[in-house]
mmCIF file of C-alpha atoms in Angstrom:
data_model
loop_
_atom_site.group_PDB
_atom_site.id
_atom_site.type_symbol
_atom_site.label_atom_id
_atom_site.label_comp_id
_atom_site.label_asym_id
_atom_site.label_seq_id
_atom_site.Cartn_x
_atom_site.Cartn_y
_atom_site.Cartn_z
ATOM 1 C CA MET A 135 -3.774 -56.155 -79.737
ATOM 2 C CA GLU A 136 -1.331 -53.410 -78.890
ATOM 3 C CA GLN A 137 -2.929 -49.972 -78.652
ATOM 4 C CA PRO A 138 -1.485 -46.545 -79.505
ATOM 5 C CA PRO A 139 -0.107 -44.462 -76.616
ATOM 6 C CA GLY A 140 -2.844 -43.220 -74.286
ATOM 7 C CA VAL A 141 -5.301 -45.906 -75.360
ATOM 8 C CA ASP A 142 -6.194 -48.562 -72.793
ATOM 9 C CA ALA A 143 -5.928 -52.264 -73.590
ATOM 10 C CA ASP A 144 -9.648 -52.418 -74.382
ATOM 11 C CA GLY A 145 -9.442 -49.571 -76.894
ATOM 12 C CA TYR A 146 -10.657 -46.568 -74.923
ATOM 13 C CA ARG A 147 -8.749 -43.307 -74.625
ATOM 14 C CA ILE A 148 -9.490 -41.194 -71.542
ATOM 15 C CA ARG A 149 -8.655 -37.563 -72.240
ATOM 16 C CA PRO A 150 -9.855 -33.996 -71.611
ATOM 17 C CA LEU A 151 -12.939 -32.811 -73.470
ATOM 18 C CA GLU A 152 -12.186 -31.151 -76.813
ATOM 19 C CA LEU A 153 -14.184 -28.785 -78.995
ATOM 20 C CA ALA A 154 -14.559 -31.542 -81.601
ATOM 21 C CA ASP A 155 -16.426 -33.715 -79.077
ATOM 22 C CA LEU A 156 -19.749 -32.113 -79.837
ATOM 23 C CA SER A 157 -19.835 -34.258 -82.985
ATOM 24 C CA LYS A 158 -18.603 -37.385 -81.192
ATOM 25 C CA GLY A 159 -21.719 -38.060 -79.164
ATOM 26 C CA PHE A 160 -21.250 -35.691 -76.226
ATOM 27 C CA CYS A 161 -24.922 -34.637 -76.269
ATOM 28 C CA ASP A 162 -26.102 -38.249 -76.415
ATOM 29 C CA LEU A 163 -24.049 -38.936 -73.295
ATOM 30 C CA LEU A 164 -25.426 -35.901 -71.470
ATOM 31 C CA ALA A 165 -28.967 -36.936 -72.314
ATOM 32 C CA GLN A 166 -28.373 -40.202 -70.428
ATOM 33 C CA LEU A 167 -27.507 -38.198 -67.323
ATOM 34 C CA SER A 168 -30.210 -35.592 -67.336
ATOM 35 C CA PRO A 169 -33.019 -34.508 -69.644
ATOM 36 C CA SER A 170 -31.080 -32.167 -71.847
ATOM 37 C CA ALA A 171 -31.828 -30.653 -75.209
ATOM 38 C CA SER A 172 -29.064 -30.835 -77.792
ATOM 39 C CA LEU A 173 -26.497 -28.111 -77.449
ATOM 40 C CA THR A 174 -25.915 -25.758 -80.321
ATOM 41 C CA GLU A 175 -22.321 -25.528 -81.428
ATOM 42 C CA GLU A 176 -22.286 -21.939 -80.228
ATOM 43 C CA ALA A 177 -23.534 -22.785 -76.720
ATOM 44 C CA PHE A 178 -21.087 -25.675 -76.446
ATOM 45 C CA ARG A 179 -18.155 -23.554 -77.609
ATOM 46 C CA SER A 180 -19.042 -20.715 -75.286
ATOM 47 C CA ARG A 181 -19.291 -22.979 -72.224
ATOM 48 C CA PHE A 182 -16.146 -24.865 -73.274
ATOM 49 C CA GLU A 183 -14.223 -21.588 -73.352
ATOM 50 C CA GLU A 184 -15.595 -20.462 -69.996
ATOM 51 C CA LEU A 185 -14.364 -23.704 -68.449
ATOM 52 C CA ALA A 186 -11.037 -23.537 -70.278
ATOM 53 C CA ALA A 187 -10.474 -20.150 -68.615
ATOM 54 C CA LEU A 188 -10.577 -21.959 -65.253
ATOM 55 C CA GLY A 189 -7.618 -24.058 -66.353
ATOM 56 C CA ALA A 190 -6.917 -27.127 -64.238
ATOM 57 C CA ASN A 191 -9.529 -25.986 -61.714
ATOM 58 C CA HIS A 192 -12.298 -27.438 -63.871
ATOM 59 C CA LEU A 193 -11.528 -30.586 -65.806
ATOM 60 C CA VAL A 194 -13.975 -32.503 -67.995
ATOM 61 C CA LEU A 195 -12.759 -35.948 -69.057
ATOM 62 C CA VAL A 196 -14.215 -38.177 -71.749
ATOM 63 C CA ALA A 197 -13.557 -41.795 -72.719
ATOM 64 C CA GLU A 198 -13.350 -42.142 -76.491
ATOM 65 C CA ASP A 199 -13.650 -45.415 -78.323
ATOM 66 C CA ALA A 200 -10.405 -45.219 -80.335
ATOM 67 C CA ALA A 201 -11.813 -47.448 -83.072
ATOM 68 C CA THR A 202 -15.018 -45.509 -83.749
ATOM 69 C CA GLY A 203 -14.168 -42.037 -82.423
ATOM 70 C CA ARG A 204 -17.386 -42.013 -80.379
ATOM 71 C CA LEU A 205 -17.542 -40.966 -76.735
ATOM 72 C CA ALA A 206 -18.461 -43.714 -74.291
ATOM 73 C CA ALA A 207 -18.168 -41.933 -70.926
ATOM 74 C CA ALA A 208 -17.601 -38.542 -69.341
ATOM 75 C CA GLY A 209 -17.135 -36.897 -65.967
ATOM 76 C CA ALA A 210 -15.942 -33.635 -64.463
ATOM 77 C CA VAL A 211 -14.116 -32.352 -61.419
ATOM 78 C CA LEU A 212 -14.237 -28.821 -60.106
ATOM 79 C CA VAL A 213 -11.586 -27.627 -57.642
ATOM 80 C CA GLU A 214 -12.971 -25.400 -54.894
ATOM 81 C CA ARG A 215 -10.586 -23.098 -53.033
ATOM 82 C CA LYS A 216 -11.472 -22.690 -49.369
ATOM 83 C CA PHE A 217 -10.293 -20.711 -46.367
ATOM 84 C CA ILE A 218 -10.772 -23.601 -43.943
ATOM 85 C CA ARG A 219 -8.155 -26.340 -43.609
ATOM 86 C CA ARG A 220 -5.411 -23.725 -43.928
ATOM 87 C CA CYS A 221 -6.772 -22.521 -47.255
ATOM 88 C CA GLY A 222 -7.324 -26.064 -48.446
ATOM 89 C CA SER A 223 -8.938 -27.208 -51.679
ATOM 90 C CA VAL A 224 -11.728 -29.689 -52.344
ATOM 91 C CA GLY A 225 -12.548 -31.529 -55.564
ATOM 92 C CA HIS A 226 -16.202 -31.820 -56.557
ATOM 93 C CA VAL A 227 -16.886 -34.708 -58.928
ATOM 94 C CA GLU A 228 -19.873 -33.961 -61.163
ATOM 95 C CA ASP A 229 -21.808 -35.366 -64.095
ATOM 96 C CA VAL A 230 -20.283 -38.825 -64.434
ATOM 97 C CA VAL A 231 -22.013 -40.819 -67.158
ATOM 98 C CA VAL A 232 -21.312 -43.969 -69.156
ATOM 99 C CA ASP A 233 -23.097 -44.685 -72.438
ATOM 100 C CA ALA A 234 -25.657 -47.470 -71.981
ATOM 101 C CA ALA A 235 -23.970 -49.583 -74.675
ATOM 102 C CA SER A 236 -20.566 -49.330 -72.964
ATOM 103 C CA ARG A 237 -21.446 -50.228 -69.379
ATOM 104 C CA GLY A 238 -19.873 -53.105 -67.480
ATOM 105 C CA ARG A 239 -16.343 -52.456 -68.754
ATOM 106 C CA GLY A 240 -15.111 -50.395 -65.827
ATOM 107 C CA LEU A 241 -15.127 -47.176 -67.846
ATOM 108 C CA GLY A 242 -16.998 -45.189 -65.192
ATOM 109 C CA GLU A 243 -14.560 -46.289 -62.512
ATOM 110 C CA ARG A 244 -11.581 -45.380 -64.713
ATOM 111 C CA VAL A 245 -12.979 -41.909 -65.393
ATOM 112 C CA VAL A 246 -13.713 -41.328 -61.695
ATOM 113 C CA ARG A 247 -10.267 -42.499 -60.638
ATOM 114 C CA ARG A 248 -8.671 -40.139 -63.155
ATOM 115 C CA LEU A 249 -10.770 -37.241 -61.848
ATOM 116 C CA VAL A 250 -9.735 -38.090 -58.288
ATOM 117 C CA GLU A 251 -6.067 -38.212 -59.265
ATOM 118 C CA HIS A 252 -6.413 -34.834 -60.951
ATOM 119 C CA ALA A 253 -7.891 -33.339 -57.761
ATOM 120 C CA ARG A 254 -5.135 -34.890 -55.660
ATOM 121 C CA GLY A 255 -2.561 -33.426 -58.028
ATOM 122 C CA ARG A 256 -4.131 -29.987 -57.533
ATOM 123 C CA GLY A 257 -3.565 -30.291 -53.784
ATOM 124 C CA CYS A 258 -7.096 -31.196 -52.678
ATOM 125 C CA TYR A 259 -7.447 -32.749 -49.217
ATOM 126 C CA LYS A 260 -10.609 -34.584 -50.290
ATOM 127 C CA VAL A 261 -12.925 -35.220 -53.213
ATOM 128 C CA ILE A 262 -16.671 -35.242 -52.709
ATOM 129 C CA LEU A 263 -19.720 -36.014 -54.803
ATOM 130 C CA ASN A 264 -23.441 -36.475 -54.507
ATOM 131 C CA CYS A 265 -25.245 -39.506 -55.859
ATOM 132 C CA THR A 266 -28.470 -41.434 -55.654
ATOM 133 C CA PRO A 267 -28.543 -44.254 -53.090
ATOM 134 C CA GLU A 268 -28.325 -46.841 -55.914
ATOM 135 C CA LEU A 269 -24.856 -45.572 -56.835
ATOM 136 C CA ARG A 270 -23.336 -45.945 -53.363
ATOM 137 C CA GLY A 271 -21.799 -49.289 -54.339
ATOM 138 C CA PHE A 272 -20.247 -47.944 -57.519
ATOM 139 C CA TYR A 273 -18.593 -45.038 -55.720
ATOM 140 C CA ALA A 274 -17.500 -47.247 -52.836
ATOM 141 C CA LYS A 275 -15.645 -49.314 -55.448
ATOM 142 C CA CYS A 276 -13.947 -46.073 -56.535
ATOM 143 C CA GLY A 277 -12.741 -45.502 -52.961
ATOM 144 C CA PHE A 278 -15.489 -43.221 -51.623
ATOM 145 C CA VAL A 279 -17.254 -43.550 -48.276
ATOM 146 C CA GLU A 280 -20.720 -42.295 -47.443
ATOM 147 C CA LYS A 281 -20.494 -39.152 -45.409
ATOM 148 C CA ASN A 282 -23.416 -36.736 -45.195
ATOM 149 C CA VAL A 283 -26.727 -35.817 -46.720
ATOM 150 C CA GLN A 284 -27.156 -33.716 -49.809
ATOM 151 C CA MET A 285 -29.868 -31.096 -49.837
ATOM 152 C CA GLY A 286 -31.092 -28.999 -52.726
ATOM 153 C CA LEU A 287 -33.212 -25.963 -53.415
ATOM 154 C CA TYR A 288 -34.704 -25.840 -56.908
ATOM 155 C CA PHE A 289 -35.696 -22.629 -58.652
ATOM 156 C CA MET B 11 -33.188 2.048 -33.031
ATOM 157 C CA GLU B 12 -32.772 2.965 -36.676
ATOM 158 C CA GLN B 13 -29.739 1.379 -38.289
ATOM 159 C CA PRO B 14 -27.460 2.734 -41.035
ATOM 160 C CA PRO B 15 -28.148 1.534 -44.607
ATOM 161 C CA GLY B 16 -27.301 -2.145 -45.091
ATOM 162 C CA VAL B 17 -27.551 -2.937 -41.393
ATOM 163 C CA ASP B 18 -30.451 -5.151 -40.278
ATOM 164 C CA ALA B 19 -32.787 -4.100 -37.468
ATOM 165 C CA ASP B 20 -30.802 -6.201 -34.978
ATOM 166 C CA GLY B 21 -27.501 -4.552 -35.853
ATOM 167 C CA TYR B 22 -25.874 -7.028 -38.252
ATOM 168 C CA ARG B 23 -24.575 -6.123 -41.687
ATOM 169 C CA ILE B 24 -24.391 -8.960 -44.200
ATOM 170 C CA ARG B 25 -21.799 -8.186 -46.861
ATOM 171 C CA PRO B 26 -19.049 -9.751 -48.976
ATOM 172 C CA LEU B 27 -15.823 -10.758 -47.245
ATOM 173 C CA GLU B 28 -13.163 -8.035 -47.219
ATOM 174 C CA LEU B 29 -9.409 -8.135 -46.751
ATOM 175 C CA ALA B 30 -9.795 -6.373 -43.388
ATOM 176 C CA ASP B 31 -11.884 -9.288 -42.074
ATOM 177 C CA LEU B 32 -8.846 -11.276 -41.022
ATOM 178 C CA SER B 33 -8.639 -8.955 -37.994
ATOM 179 C CA LYS B 34 -12.391 -9.077 -37.352
ATOM 180 C CA GLY B 35 -12.582 -12.647 -36.145
ATOM 181 C CA PHE B 36 -12.679 -14.568 -39.448
ATOM 182 C CA CYS B 37 -10.275 -17.242 -38.166
ATOM 183 C CA ASP B 38 -12.267 -17.684 -34.959
ATOM 184 C CA LEU B 39 -15.351 -18.327 -37.075
ATOM 185 C CA LEU B 40 -13.553 -20.841 -39.300
ATOM 186 C CA ALA B 41 -12.258 -22.693 -36.261
ATOM 187 C CA GLN B 42 -15.880 -23.324 -35.233
ATOM 188 C CA LEU B 43 -16.508 -25.027 -38.563
ATOM 189 C CA SER B 44 -13.427 -27.155 -38.917
ATOM 190 C CA PRO B 45 -10.166 -27.623 -37.052
ATOM 191 C CA SER B 46 -8.158 -24.887 -38.673
ATOM 192 C CA ALA B 47 -4.932 -23.225 -37.730
ATOM 193 C CA SER B 48 -4.881 -19.439 -37.846
ATOM 194 C CA LEU B 49 -4.274 -18.056 -41.299
ATOM 195 C CA THR B 50 -1.315 -15.836 -41.888
ATOM 196 C CA GLU B 51 -2.145 -12.513 -43.458
ATOM 197 C CA GLU B 52 -0.243 -13.608 -46.540
ATOM 198 C CA ALA B 53 -2.179 -16.878 -46.953
ATOM 199 C CA PHE B 54 -5.479 -15.086 -46.398
ATOM 200 C CA ARG B 55 -4.645 -12.340 -48.891
ATOM 201 C CA SER B 56 -3.478 -14.812 -51.495
ATOM 202 C CA ARG B 57 -6.640 -16.948 -51.246
ATOM 203 C CA PHE B 58 -8.812 -13.823 -51.133
ATOM 204 C CA GLU B 59 -7.283 -12.655 -54.407
ATOM 205 C CA GLU B 60 -7.678 -16.056 -56.043
ATOM 206 C CA LEU B 61 -11.376 -15.999 -55.189
ATOM 207 C CA ALA B 62 -11.757 -12.364 -56.225
ATOM 208 C CA ALA B 63 -10.484 -13.371 -59.676
ATOM 209 C CA LEU B 64 -13.528 -15.656 -59.968
ATOM 210 C CA GLY B 65 -15.757 -12.603 -59.583
ATOM 211 C CA ALA B 66 -19.408 -13.329 -58.824
ATOM 212 C CA ASN B 67 -18.792 -17.042 -59.414
ATOM 213 C CA HIS B 68 -17.442 -17.418 -55.895
ATOM 214 C CA LEU B 69 -18.993 -15.263 -53.199
ATOM 215 C CA VAL B 70 -18.090 -15.336 -49.509
ATOM 216 C CA LEU B 71 -20.523 -13.453 -47.277
ATOM 217 C CA VAL B 72 -20.021 -12.441 -43.660
ATOM 218 C CA ALA B 73 -22.369 -11.011 -41.035
ATOM 219 C CA GLU B 74 -20.678 -8.206 -39.111
ATOM 220 C CA ASP B 75 -21.905 -6.872 -35.803
ATOM 221 C CA ALA B 76 -22.107 -3.194 -36.743
ATOM 222 C CA ALA B 77 -21.614 -2.110 -33.131
ATOM 223 C CA THR B 78 -18.425 -4.080 -32.435
ATOM 224 C CA GLY B 79 -17.033 -4.671 -35.927
ATOM 225 C CA ARG B 80 -16.697 -8.404 -35.187
ATOM 226 C CA LEU B 81 -17.845 -11.121 -37.552
ATOM 227 C CA ALA B 82 -20.718 -13.261 -36.308
ATOM 228 C CA ALA B 83 -21.383 -15.528 -39.302
ATOM 229 C CA ALA B 84 -20.066 -16.504 -42.722
ATOM 230 C CA GLY B 85 -20.935 -18.645 -45.714
ATOM 231 C CA ALA B 86 -19.932 -19.106 -49.335
ATOM 232 C CA VAL B 87 -21.471 -20.019 -52.662
ATOM 233 C CA LEU B 88 -19.611 -21.302 -55.677
ATOM 234 C CA VAL B 89 -21.254 -21.222 -59.110
ATOM 235 C CA GLU B 90 -20.528 -24.315 -61.207
ATOM 236 C CA ARG B 91 -20.959 -24.080 -64.986
ATOM 237 C CA LYS B 92 -22.243 -27.291 -66.524
ATOM 238 C CA PHE B 93 -22.991 -28.694 -69.964
ATOM 239 C CA ILE B 94 -26.145 -30.496 -68.842
ATOM 240 C CA ARG B 95 -29.428 -28.632 -68.507
ATOM 241 C CA ARG B 96 -28.603 -26.667 -71.654
ATOM 242 C CA CYS B 97 -25.349 -25.401 -70.181
ATOM 243 C CA GLY B 98 -26.999 -24.698 -66.847
ATOM 244 C CA SER B 99 -25.357 -23.508 -63.647
ATOM 245 C CA VAL B 100 -25.526 -24.847 -60.108
ATOM 246 C CA GLY B 101 -24.745 -23.052 -56.856
ATOM 247 C CA HIS B 102 -22.788 -24.938 -54.210
ATOM 248 C CA VAL B 103 -23.271 -23.552 -50.708
ATOM 249 C CA GLU B 104 -20.211 -24.184 -48.549
ATOM 250 C CA ASP B 105 -18.762 -23.406 -45.139
ATOM 251 C CA VAL B 106 -21.730 -21.817 -43.399
ATOM 252 C CA VAL B 107 -20.915 -20.992 -39.789
ATOM 253 C CA VAL B 108 -22.401 -18.844 -37.028
ATOM 254 C CA ASP B 109 -20.348 -17.780 -34.035
ATOM 255 C CA ALA B 110 -21.447 -19.707 -30.917
ATOM 256 C CA ALA B 111 -22.262 -16.464 -29.085
ATOM 257 C CA SER B 112 -24.508 -15.243 -31.907
ATOM 258 C CA ARG B 113 -26.675 -18.292 -32.527
ATOM 259 C CA GLY B 114 -30.467 -18.253 -32.272
ATOM 260 C CA ARG B 115 -30.869 -14.906 -34.013
ATOM 261 C CA GLY B 116 -31.524 -16.224 -37.486
ATOM 262 C CA LEU B 117 -28.132 -15.077 -38.777
ATOM 263 C CA GLY B 118 -27.326 -18.426 -40.404
ATOM 264 C CA GLU B 119 -30.643 -18.443 -42.224
ATOM 265 C CA ARG B 120 -30.129 -14.869 -43.410
ATOM 266 C CA VAL B 121 -26.670 -15.677 -44.745
ATOM 267 C CA VAL B 122 -27.912 -18.824 -46.516
ATOM 268 C CA ARG B 123 -30.857 -16.993 -48.070
ATOM 269 C CA ARG B 124 -28.518 -14.297 -49.364
ATOM 270 C CA LEU B 125 -26.214 -16.949 -50.868
ATOM 271 C CA VAL B 126 -29.201 -18.610 -52.525
ATOM 272 C CA GLU B 127 -30.385 -15.293 -53.943
ATOM 273 C CA HIS B 128 -26.915 -14.660 -55.324
ATOM 274 C CA ALA B 129 -26.907 -18.043 -57.084
ATOM 275 C CA ARG B 130 -30.370 -17.411 -58.477
ATOM 276 C CA GLY B 131 -29.201 -14.039 -59.746
ATOM 277 C CA ARG B 132 -26.312 -15.793 -61.524
ATOM 278 C CA GLY B 133 -28.803 -17.959 -63.407
ATOM 279 C CA CYS B 134 -28.477 -21.189 -61.412
ATOM 280 C CA TYR B 135 -31.297 -23.717 -61.788
ATOM 281 C CA LYS B 136 -30.646 -25.089 -58.291
ATOM 282 C CA VAL B 137 -28.486 -24.653 -55.213
ATOM 283 C CA ILE B 138 -27.116 -27.679 -53.403
ATOM 284 C CA LEU B 139 -25.169 -28.342 -50.238
ATOM 285 C CA ASN B 140 -24.004 -31.166 -48.049
ATOM 286 C CA CYS B 141 -24.644 -31.246 -44.322
ATOM 287 C CA THR B 142 -24.679 -33.539 -41.337
ATOM 288 C CA PRO B 143 -28.047 -35.160 -40.555
ATOM 289 C CA GLU B 144 -28.477 -32.828 -37.556
ATOM 290 C CA LEU B 145 -28.609 -29.808 -39.855
ATOM 291 C CA ARG B 146 -31.427 -31.111 -42.058
ATOM 292 C CA GLY B 147 -33.973 -29.065 -40.099
ATOM 293 C CA PHE B 148 -31.985 -25.860 -40.376
ATOM 294 C CA TYR B 149 -31.614 -26.166 -44.140
ATOM 295 C CA ALA B 150 -35.241 -27.218 -44.555
ATOM 296 C CA LYS B 151 -36.135 -23.898 -42.873
ATOM 297 C CA CYS B 152 -33.989 -22.198 -45.533
ATOM 298 C CA GLY B 153 -36.043 -23.881 -48.287
ATOM 299 C CA PHE B 154 -33.897 -26.949 -49.020
ATOM 300 C CA VAL B 155 -35.172 -30.504 -49.418
ATOM 301 C CA GLU B 156 -33.177 -33.662 -48.816
ATOM 302 C CA LYS B 157 -32.141 -35.175 -52.095
ATOM 303 C CA ASN B 158 -29.237 -37.605 -52.304
ATOM 304 C CA VAL B 159 -26.268 -38.972 -50.429
ATOM 305 C CA GLN B 160 -22.900 -37.293 -50.193
ATOM 306 C CA MET B 161 -19.812 -39.419 -50.535
ATOM 307 C CA GLY B 162 -16.217 -38.467 -49.955
ATOM 308 C CA LEU B 163 -12.732 -39.741 -50.603
ATOM 309 C CA TYR B 164 -10.086 -38.402 -48.219
ATOM 310 C CA PHE B 165 -6.410 -38.142 -49.081
#
């Protein structure tokens, strides 16, 4: 079946997050990534606008099922401006999640590859991310290599 | 010897990066972190202003030797705004470096602790960083625990 422009052959459209996505299952997706109470419309809108003010330096992508209008995956990339590497930039991939019912279709990989391309287009010399050991294979498939250790301090 | 306000007992002042720091050894510090050509004043100023526009969401700290006016350490923290964790925020510690001649005085730990306090003050629920395995002990001393693996994709 031929799909409308911007919709992949299997019926998913990968596009930037929109304000209307709160009612398309965005919270259900987030809850599969991290214990997370539902967002109020006000909190969502406020955070959405904060990120919009960062322009292309903070991109959140979603994969929408074009047939149902529900979100099936999401991911973000944040562009960090440095002084090292001749004032180079680094992309940080964050919060990649695929809805449990939509796994195994390559959606996660497509979202990650789009985030990486966005970072490359913003002039980044590398893209980095942190993941659990179980996800090494998935990110290796997306072109990543294991590099260092991630450490955290929790308040 | 009593020190002026803001200067630690051993003569170092930890403070935000300033435009004048290009002539106080900032490039020499960066070169100890990553192969990095000298920055032109124009490139430095331009990146400095880009980061200044992010306000408290991107802080670069330096440790200045109050006696000589030279920089002995630096580090940065970037505040990432998320949708997960009820629109929580995460601090990313980046580019921590101590001048070779000033190591062993706890300057790195003081800079990192100040970056962490800044992130906490901005409402972050955690601070994360990536490091080589050799630096695990240093960051553990700063309160960090090992968490996940870091992966990278290099252009």
